[in-house]
PDB file of C-alpha atoms and ligand atoms in Angstrom:
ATOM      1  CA  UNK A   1     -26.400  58.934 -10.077  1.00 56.00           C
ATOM      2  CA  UNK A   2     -24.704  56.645  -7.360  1.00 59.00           C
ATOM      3  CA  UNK A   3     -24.765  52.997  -7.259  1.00 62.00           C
ATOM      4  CA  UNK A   4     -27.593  52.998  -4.811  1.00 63.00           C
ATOM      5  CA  UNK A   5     -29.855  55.173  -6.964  1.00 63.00           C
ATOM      6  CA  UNK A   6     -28.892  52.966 -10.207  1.00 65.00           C
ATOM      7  CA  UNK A   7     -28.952  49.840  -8.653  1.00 63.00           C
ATOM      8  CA  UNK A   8     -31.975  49.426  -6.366  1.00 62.00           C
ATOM      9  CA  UNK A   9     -34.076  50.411  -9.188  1.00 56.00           C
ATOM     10  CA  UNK A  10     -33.241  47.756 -11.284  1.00 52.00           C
ATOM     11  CA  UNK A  11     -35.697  45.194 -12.170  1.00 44.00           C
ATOM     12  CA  UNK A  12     -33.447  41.825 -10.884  1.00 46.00           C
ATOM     13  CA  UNK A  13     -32.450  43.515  -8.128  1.00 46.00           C
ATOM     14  CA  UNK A  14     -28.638  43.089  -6.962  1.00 46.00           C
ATOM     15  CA  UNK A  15     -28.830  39.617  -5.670  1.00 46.00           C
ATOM     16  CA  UNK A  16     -28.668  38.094  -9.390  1.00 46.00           C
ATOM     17  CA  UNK A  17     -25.649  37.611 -11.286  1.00 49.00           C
ATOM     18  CA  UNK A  18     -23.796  35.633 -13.859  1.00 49.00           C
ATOM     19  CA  UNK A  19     -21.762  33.938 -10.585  1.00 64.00           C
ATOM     20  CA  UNK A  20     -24.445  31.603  -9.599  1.00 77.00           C
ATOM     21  CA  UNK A  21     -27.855  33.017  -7.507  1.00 92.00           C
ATOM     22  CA  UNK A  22     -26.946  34.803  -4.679  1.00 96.00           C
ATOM     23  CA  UNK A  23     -29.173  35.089  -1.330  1.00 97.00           C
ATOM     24  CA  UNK A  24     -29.206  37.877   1.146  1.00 97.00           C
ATOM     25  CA  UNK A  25     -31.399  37.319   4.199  1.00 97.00           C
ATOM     26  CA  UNK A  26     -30.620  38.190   7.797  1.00 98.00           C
ATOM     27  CA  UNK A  27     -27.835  36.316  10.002  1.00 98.00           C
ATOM     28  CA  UNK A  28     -28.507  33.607  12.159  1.00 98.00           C
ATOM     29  CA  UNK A  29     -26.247  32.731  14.541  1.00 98.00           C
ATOM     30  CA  UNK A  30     -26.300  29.178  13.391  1.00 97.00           C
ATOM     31  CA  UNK A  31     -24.205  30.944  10.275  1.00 98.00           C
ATOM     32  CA  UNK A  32     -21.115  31.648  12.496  1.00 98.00           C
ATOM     33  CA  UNK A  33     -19.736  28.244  11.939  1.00 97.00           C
ATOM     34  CA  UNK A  34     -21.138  27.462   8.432  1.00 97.00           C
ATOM     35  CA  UNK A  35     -18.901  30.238   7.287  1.00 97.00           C
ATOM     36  CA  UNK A  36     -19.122  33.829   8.508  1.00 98.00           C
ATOM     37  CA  UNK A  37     -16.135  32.943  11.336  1.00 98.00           C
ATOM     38  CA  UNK A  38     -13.580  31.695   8.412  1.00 98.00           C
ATOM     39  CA  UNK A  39     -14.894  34.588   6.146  1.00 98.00           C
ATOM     40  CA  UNK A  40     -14.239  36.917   9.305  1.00 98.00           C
ATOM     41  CA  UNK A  41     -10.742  35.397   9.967  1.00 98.00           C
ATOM     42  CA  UNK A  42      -9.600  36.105   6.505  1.00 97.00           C
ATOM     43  CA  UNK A  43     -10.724  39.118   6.375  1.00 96.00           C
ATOM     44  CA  UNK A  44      -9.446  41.076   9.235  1.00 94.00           C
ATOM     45  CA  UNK A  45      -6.412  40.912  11.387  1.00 93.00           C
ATOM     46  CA  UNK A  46      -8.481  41.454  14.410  1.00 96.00           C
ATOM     47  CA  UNK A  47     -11.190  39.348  13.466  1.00 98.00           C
ATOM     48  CA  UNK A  48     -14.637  39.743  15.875  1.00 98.00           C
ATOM     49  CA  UNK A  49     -14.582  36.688  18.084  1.00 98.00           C
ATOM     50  CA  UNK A  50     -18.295  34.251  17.868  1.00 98.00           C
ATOM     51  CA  UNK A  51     -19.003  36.307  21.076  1.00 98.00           C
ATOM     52  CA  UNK A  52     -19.135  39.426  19.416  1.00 98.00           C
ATOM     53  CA  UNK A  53     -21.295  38.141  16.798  1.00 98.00           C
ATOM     54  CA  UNK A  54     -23.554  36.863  19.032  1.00 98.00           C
ATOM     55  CA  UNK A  55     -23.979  40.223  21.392  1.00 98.00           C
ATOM     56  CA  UNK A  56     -23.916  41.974  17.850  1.00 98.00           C
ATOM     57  CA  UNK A  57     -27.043  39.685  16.822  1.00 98.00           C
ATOM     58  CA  UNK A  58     -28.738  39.687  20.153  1.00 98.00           C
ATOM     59  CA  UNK A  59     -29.453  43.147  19.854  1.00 98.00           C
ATOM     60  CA  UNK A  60     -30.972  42.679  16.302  1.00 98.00           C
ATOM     61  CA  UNK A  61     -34.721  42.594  17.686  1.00 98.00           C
ATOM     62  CA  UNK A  62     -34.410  45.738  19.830  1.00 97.00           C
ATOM     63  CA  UNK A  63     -33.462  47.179  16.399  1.00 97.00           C
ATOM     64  CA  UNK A  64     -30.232  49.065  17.323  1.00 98.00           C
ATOM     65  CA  UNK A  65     -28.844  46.567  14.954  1.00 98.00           C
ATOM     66  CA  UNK A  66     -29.030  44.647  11.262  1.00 98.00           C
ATOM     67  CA  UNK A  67     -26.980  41.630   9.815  1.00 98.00           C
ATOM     68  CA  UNK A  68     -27.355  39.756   6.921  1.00 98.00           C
ATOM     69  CA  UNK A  69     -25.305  36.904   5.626  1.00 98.00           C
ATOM     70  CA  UNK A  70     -24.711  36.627   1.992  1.00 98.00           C
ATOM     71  CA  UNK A  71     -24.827  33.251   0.804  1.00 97.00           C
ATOM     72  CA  UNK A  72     -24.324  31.596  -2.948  1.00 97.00           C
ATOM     73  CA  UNK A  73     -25.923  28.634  -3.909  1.00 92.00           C
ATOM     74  CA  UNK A  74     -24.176  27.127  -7.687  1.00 78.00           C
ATOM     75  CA  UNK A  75     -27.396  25.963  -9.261  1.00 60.00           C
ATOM     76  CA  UNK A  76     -25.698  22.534  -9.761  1.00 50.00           C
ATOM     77  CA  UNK A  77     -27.746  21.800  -5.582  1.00 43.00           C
ATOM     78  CA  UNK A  78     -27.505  17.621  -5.152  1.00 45.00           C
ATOM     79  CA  UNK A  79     -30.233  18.379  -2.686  1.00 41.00           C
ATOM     80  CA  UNK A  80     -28.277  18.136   0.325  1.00 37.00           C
ATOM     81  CA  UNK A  81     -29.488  21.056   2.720  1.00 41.00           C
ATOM     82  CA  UNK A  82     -26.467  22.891   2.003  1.00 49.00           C
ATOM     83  CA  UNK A  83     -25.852  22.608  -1.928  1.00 47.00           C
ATOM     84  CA  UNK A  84     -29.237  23.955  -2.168  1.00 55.00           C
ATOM     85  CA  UNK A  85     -29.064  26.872   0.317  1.00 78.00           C
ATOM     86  CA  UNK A  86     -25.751  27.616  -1.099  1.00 92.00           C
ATOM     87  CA  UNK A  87     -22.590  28.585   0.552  1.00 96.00           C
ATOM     88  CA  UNK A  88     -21.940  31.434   2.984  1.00 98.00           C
ATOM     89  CA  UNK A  89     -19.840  33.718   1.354  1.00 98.00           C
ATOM     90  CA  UNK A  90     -19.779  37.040   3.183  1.00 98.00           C
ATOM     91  CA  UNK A  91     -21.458  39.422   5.930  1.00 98.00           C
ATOM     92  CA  UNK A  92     -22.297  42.798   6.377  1.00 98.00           C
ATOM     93  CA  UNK A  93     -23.792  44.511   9.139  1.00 98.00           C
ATOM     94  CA  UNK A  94     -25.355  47.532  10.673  1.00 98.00           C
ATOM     95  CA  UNK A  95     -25.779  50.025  13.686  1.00 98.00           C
ATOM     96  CA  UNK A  96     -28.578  52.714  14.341  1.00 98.00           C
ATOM     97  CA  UNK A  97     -27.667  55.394  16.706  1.00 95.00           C
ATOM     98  CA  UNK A  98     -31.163  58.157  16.125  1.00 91.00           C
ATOM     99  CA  UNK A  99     -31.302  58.802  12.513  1.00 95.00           C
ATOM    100  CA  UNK A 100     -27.804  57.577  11.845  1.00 97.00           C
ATOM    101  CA  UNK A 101     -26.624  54.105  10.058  1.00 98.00           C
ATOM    102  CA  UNK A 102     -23.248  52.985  10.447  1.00 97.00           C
ATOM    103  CA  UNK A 103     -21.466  49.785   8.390  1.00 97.00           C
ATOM    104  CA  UNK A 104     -20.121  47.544  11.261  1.00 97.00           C
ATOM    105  CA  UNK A 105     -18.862  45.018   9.254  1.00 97.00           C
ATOM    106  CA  UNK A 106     -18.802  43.611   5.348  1.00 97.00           C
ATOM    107  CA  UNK A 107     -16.442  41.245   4.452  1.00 98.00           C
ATOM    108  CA  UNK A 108     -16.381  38.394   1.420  1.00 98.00           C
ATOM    109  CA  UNK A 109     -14.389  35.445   1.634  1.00 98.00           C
ATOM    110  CA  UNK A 110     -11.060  35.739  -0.554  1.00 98.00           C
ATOM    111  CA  UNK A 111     -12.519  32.510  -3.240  1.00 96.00           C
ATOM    112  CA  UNK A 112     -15.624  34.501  -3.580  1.00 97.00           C
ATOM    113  CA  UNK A 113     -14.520  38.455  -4.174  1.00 97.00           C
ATOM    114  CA  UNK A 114     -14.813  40.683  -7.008  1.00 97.00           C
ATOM    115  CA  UNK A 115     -17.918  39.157  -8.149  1.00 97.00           C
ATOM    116  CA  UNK A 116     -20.061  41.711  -6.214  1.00 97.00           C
ATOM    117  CA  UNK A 117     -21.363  40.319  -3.398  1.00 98.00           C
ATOM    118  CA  UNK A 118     -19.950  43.188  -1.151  1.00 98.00           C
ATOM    119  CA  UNK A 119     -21.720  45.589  -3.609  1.00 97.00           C
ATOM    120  CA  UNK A 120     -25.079  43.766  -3.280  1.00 97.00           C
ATOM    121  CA  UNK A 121     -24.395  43.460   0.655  1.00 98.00           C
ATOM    122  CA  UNK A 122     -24.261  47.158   0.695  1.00 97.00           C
ATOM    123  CA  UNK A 123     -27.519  47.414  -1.281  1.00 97.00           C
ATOM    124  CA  UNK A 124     -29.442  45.629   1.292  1.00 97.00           C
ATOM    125  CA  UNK A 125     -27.926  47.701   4.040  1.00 97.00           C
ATOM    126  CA  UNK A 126     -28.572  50.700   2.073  1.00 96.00           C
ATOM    127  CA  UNK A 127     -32.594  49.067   1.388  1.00 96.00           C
ATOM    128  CA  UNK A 128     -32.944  48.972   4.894  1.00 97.00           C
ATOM    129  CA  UNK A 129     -31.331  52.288   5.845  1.00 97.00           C
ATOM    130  CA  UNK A 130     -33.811  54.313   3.251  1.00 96.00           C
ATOM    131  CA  UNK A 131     -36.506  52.511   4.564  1.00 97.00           C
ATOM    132  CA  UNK A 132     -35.454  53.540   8.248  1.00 97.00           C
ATOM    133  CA  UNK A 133     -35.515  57.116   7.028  1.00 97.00           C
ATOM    134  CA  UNK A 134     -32.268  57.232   7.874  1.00 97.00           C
ATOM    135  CA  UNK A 135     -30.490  60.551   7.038  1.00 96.00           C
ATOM    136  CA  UNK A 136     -26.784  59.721   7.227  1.00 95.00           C
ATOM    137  CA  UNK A 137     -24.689  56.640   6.512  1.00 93.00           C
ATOM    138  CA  UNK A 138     -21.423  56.269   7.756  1.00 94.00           C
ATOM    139  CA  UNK A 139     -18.234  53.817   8.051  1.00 93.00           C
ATOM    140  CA  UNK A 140     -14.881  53.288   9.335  1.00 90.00           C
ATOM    141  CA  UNK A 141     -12.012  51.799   6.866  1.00 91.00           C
ATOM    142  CA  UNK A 142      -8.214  51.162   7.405  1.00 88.00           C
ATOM    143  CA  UNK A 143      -6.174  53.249   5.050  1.00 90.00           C
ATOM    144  CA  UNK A 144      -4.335  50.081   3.802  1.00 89.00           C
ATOM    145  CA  UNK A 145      -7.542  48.859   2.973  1.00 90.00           C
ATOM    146  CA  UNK A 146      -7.908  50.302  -0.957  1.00 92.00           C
ATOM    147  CA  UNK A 147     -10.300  47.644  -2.188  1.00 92.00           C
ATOM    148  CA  UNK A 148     -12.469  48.683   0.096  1.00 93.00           C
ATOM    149  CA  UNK A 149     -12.165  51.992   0.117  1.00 94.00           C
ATOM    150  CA  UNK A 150     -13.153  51.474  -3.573  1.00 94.00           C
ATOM    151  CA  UNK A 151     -15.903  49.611  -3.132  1.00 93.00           C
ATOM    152  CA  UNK A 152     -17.289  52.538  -0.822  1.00 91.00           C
ATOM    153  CA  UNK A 153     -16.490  55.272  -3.373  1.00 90.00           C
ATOM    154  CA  UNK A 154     -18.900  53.646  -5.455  1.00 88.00           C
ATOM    155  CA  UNK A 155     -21.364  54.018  -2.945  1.00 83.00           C
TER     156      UNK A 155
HETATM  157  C1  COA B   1     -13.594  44.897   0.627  1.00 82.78           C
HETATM  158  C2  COA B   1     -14.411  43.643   0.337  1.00 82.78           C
HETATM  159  C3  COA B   1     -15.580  43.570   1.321  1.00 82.78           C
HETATM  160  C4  COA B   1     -14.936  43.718  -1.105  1.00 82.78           C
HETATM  161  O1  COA B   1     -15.784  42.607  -1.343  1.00 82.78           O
HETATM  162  P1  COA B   1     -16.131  42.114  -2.847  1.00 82.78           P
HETATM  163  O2  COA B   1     -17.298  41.210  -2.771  1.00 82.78           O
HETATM  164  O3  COA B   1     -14.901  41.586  -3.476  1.00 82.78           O
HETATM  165  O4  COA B   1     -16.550  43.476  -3.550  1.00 82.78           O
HETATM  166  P2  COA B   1     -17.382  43.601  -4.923  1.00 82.78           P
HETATM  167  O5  COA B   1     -17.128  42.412  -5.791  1.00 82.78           O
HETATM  168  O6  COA B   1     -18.779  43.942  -4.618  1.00 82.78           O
HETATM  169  O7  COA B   1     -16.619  44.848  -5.563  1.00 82.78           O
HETATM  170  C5  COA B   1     -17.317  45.984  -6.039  1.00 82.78           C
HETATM  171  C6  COA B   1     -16.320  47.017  -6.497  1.00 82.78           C
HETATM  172  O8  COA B   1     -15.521  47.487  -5.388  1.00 82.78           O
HETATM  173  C7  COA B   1     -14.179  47.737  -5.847  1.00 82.78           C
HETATM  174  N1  COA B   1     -13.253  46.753  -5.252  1.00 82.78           N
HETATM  175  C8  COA B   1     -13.573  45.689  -4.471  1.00 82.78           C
HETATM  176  N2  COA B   1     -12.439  45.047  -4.075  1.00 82.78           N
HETATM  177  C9  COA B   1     -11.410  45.708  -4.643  1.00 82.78           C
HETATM  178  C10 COA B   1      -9.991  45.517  -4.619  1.00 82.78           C
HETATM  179  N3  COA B   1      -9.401  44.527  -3.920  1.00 82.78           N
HETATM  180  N4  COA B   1      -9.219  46.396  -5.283  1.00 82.78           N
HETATM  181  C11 COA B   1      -9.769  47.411  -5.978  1.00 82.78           C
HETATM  182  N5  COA B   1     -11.123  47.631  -6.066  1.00 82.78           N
HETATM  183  C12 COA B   1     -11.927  46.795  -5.393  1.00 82.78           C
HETATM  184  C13 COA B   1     -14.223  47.567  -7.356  1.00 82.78           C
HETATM  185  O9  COA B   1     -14.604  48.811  -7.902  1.00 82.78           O
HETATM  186  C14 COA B   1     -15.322  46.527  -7.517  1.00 82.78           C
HETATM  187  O10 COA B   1     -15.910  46.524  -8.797  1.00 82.78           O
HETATM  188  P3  COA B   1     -15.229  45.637  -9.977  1.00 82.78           P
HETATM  189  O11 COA B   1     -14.974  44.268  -9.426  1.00 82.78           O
HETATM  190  O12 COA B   1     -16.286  45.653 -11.052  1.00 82.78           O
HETATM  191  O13 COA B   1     -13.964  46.354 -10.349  1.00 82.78           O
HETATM  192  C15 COA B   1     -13.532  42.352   0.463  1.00 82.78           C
HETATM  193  O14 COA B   1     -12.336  42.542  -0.292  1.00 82.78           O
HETATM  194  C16 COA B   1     -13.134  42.019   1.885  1.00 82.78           C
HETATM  195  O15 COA B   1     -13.819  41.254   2.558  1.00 82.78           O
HETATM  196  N6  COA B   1     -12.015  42.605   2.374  1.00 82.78           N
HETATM  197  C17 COA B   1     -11.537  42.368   3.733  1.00 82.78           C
HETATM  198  C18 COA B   1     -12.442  43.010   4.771  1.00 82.78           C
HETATM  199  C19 COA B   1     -12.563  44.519   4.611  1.00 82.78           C
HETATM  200  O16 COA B   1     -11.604  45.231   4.350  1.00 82.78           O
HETATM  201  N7  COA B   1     -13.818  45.004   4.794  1.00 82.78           N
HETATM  202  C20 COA B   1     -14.157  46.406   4.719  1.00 82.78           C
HETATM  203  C21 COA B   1     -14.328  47.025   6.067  1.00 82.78           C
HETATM  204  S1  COA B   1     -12.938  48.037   6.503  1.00 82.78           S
END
């Protein structure tokens, strides 16, 4: 059974976790500066530039594309507006060509990795692909790149 299978039948559902609650919902391009640029800059040595974000999310409503921002909120919230929406702490994206969905983008901000918010990233992407009726799922990763070619061998 892969991770999908096990995992989006599971009664919590991925976004809980012993780190704190974590939030997927879809990228706004307000998120760019609260976090998904210095996420993106870490995490790649080309990074995409707030312009390619933006042309990326523009074409979100025609439906060619999907992005969600992952965010993680400590449960300790002061009640400022961002204690209690939580931090942004990683991205993930999508692109539908016919039946096809292909990973544009994930990426986790180095203070917030191996505590599976890449995995439940992937889960939502995966949610939306199935419910798409999408019959093949695709990616592109560098070769240096082992923890994520990892994390997609789970998948
Ligand atoms: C790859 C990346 C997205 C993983 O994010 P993450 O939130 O740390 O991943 P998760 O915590 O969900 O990891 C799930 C599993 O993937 C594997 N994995 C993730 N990172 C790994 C690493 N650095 N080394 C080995 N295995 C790794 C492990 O099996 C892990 O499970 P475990 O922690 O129980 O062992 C993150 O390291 C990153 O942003 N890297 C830079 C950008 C990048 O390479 N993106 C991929 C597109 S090419």
């Amino acid at each position: 059974m892969s991770v999908i299978e096990r995992m989006l039948g599971r009664p919590d559902g991925p976004g809980d976790d012993n780190n704190g609650s974590l939030t997927i919902a879809p990228m706004r391009k307000r998120d760019l500066r609260q976090g998904i640029l210095d996420t993106e800059a870490h995490a790649y040595p080309t990074p995409w530039s707030p312009g390619v974000f933006q042309s990326e999310i523009d074409q979100v409503a025609g439906g060619s594309r999907y992005y969600l921002t992952a965010r993680r909120s400590s449960g300790t919230a002061s009640g400022s507006r961002r204690s209690s929406k939580g931090r942004i702490v990683g991205h993930a994206g999508l692109w539908f060509t016919l039946d096809e969905a292909h990973v544009t983008n994930v990426a986790v901000h180095p203070d917030a990795r191996r505590t599976g918010v890449a995995t439940a990233l992937m889960l939502a992407l995966a949610e939306e692909a199935i419910r798409r009726e999408c019959t093949a799922w695709t990616l592109e990763v560098r070769v240096s790149s082992d923890g994520a070619q990892e994390l997609y061998r789970n998948f």
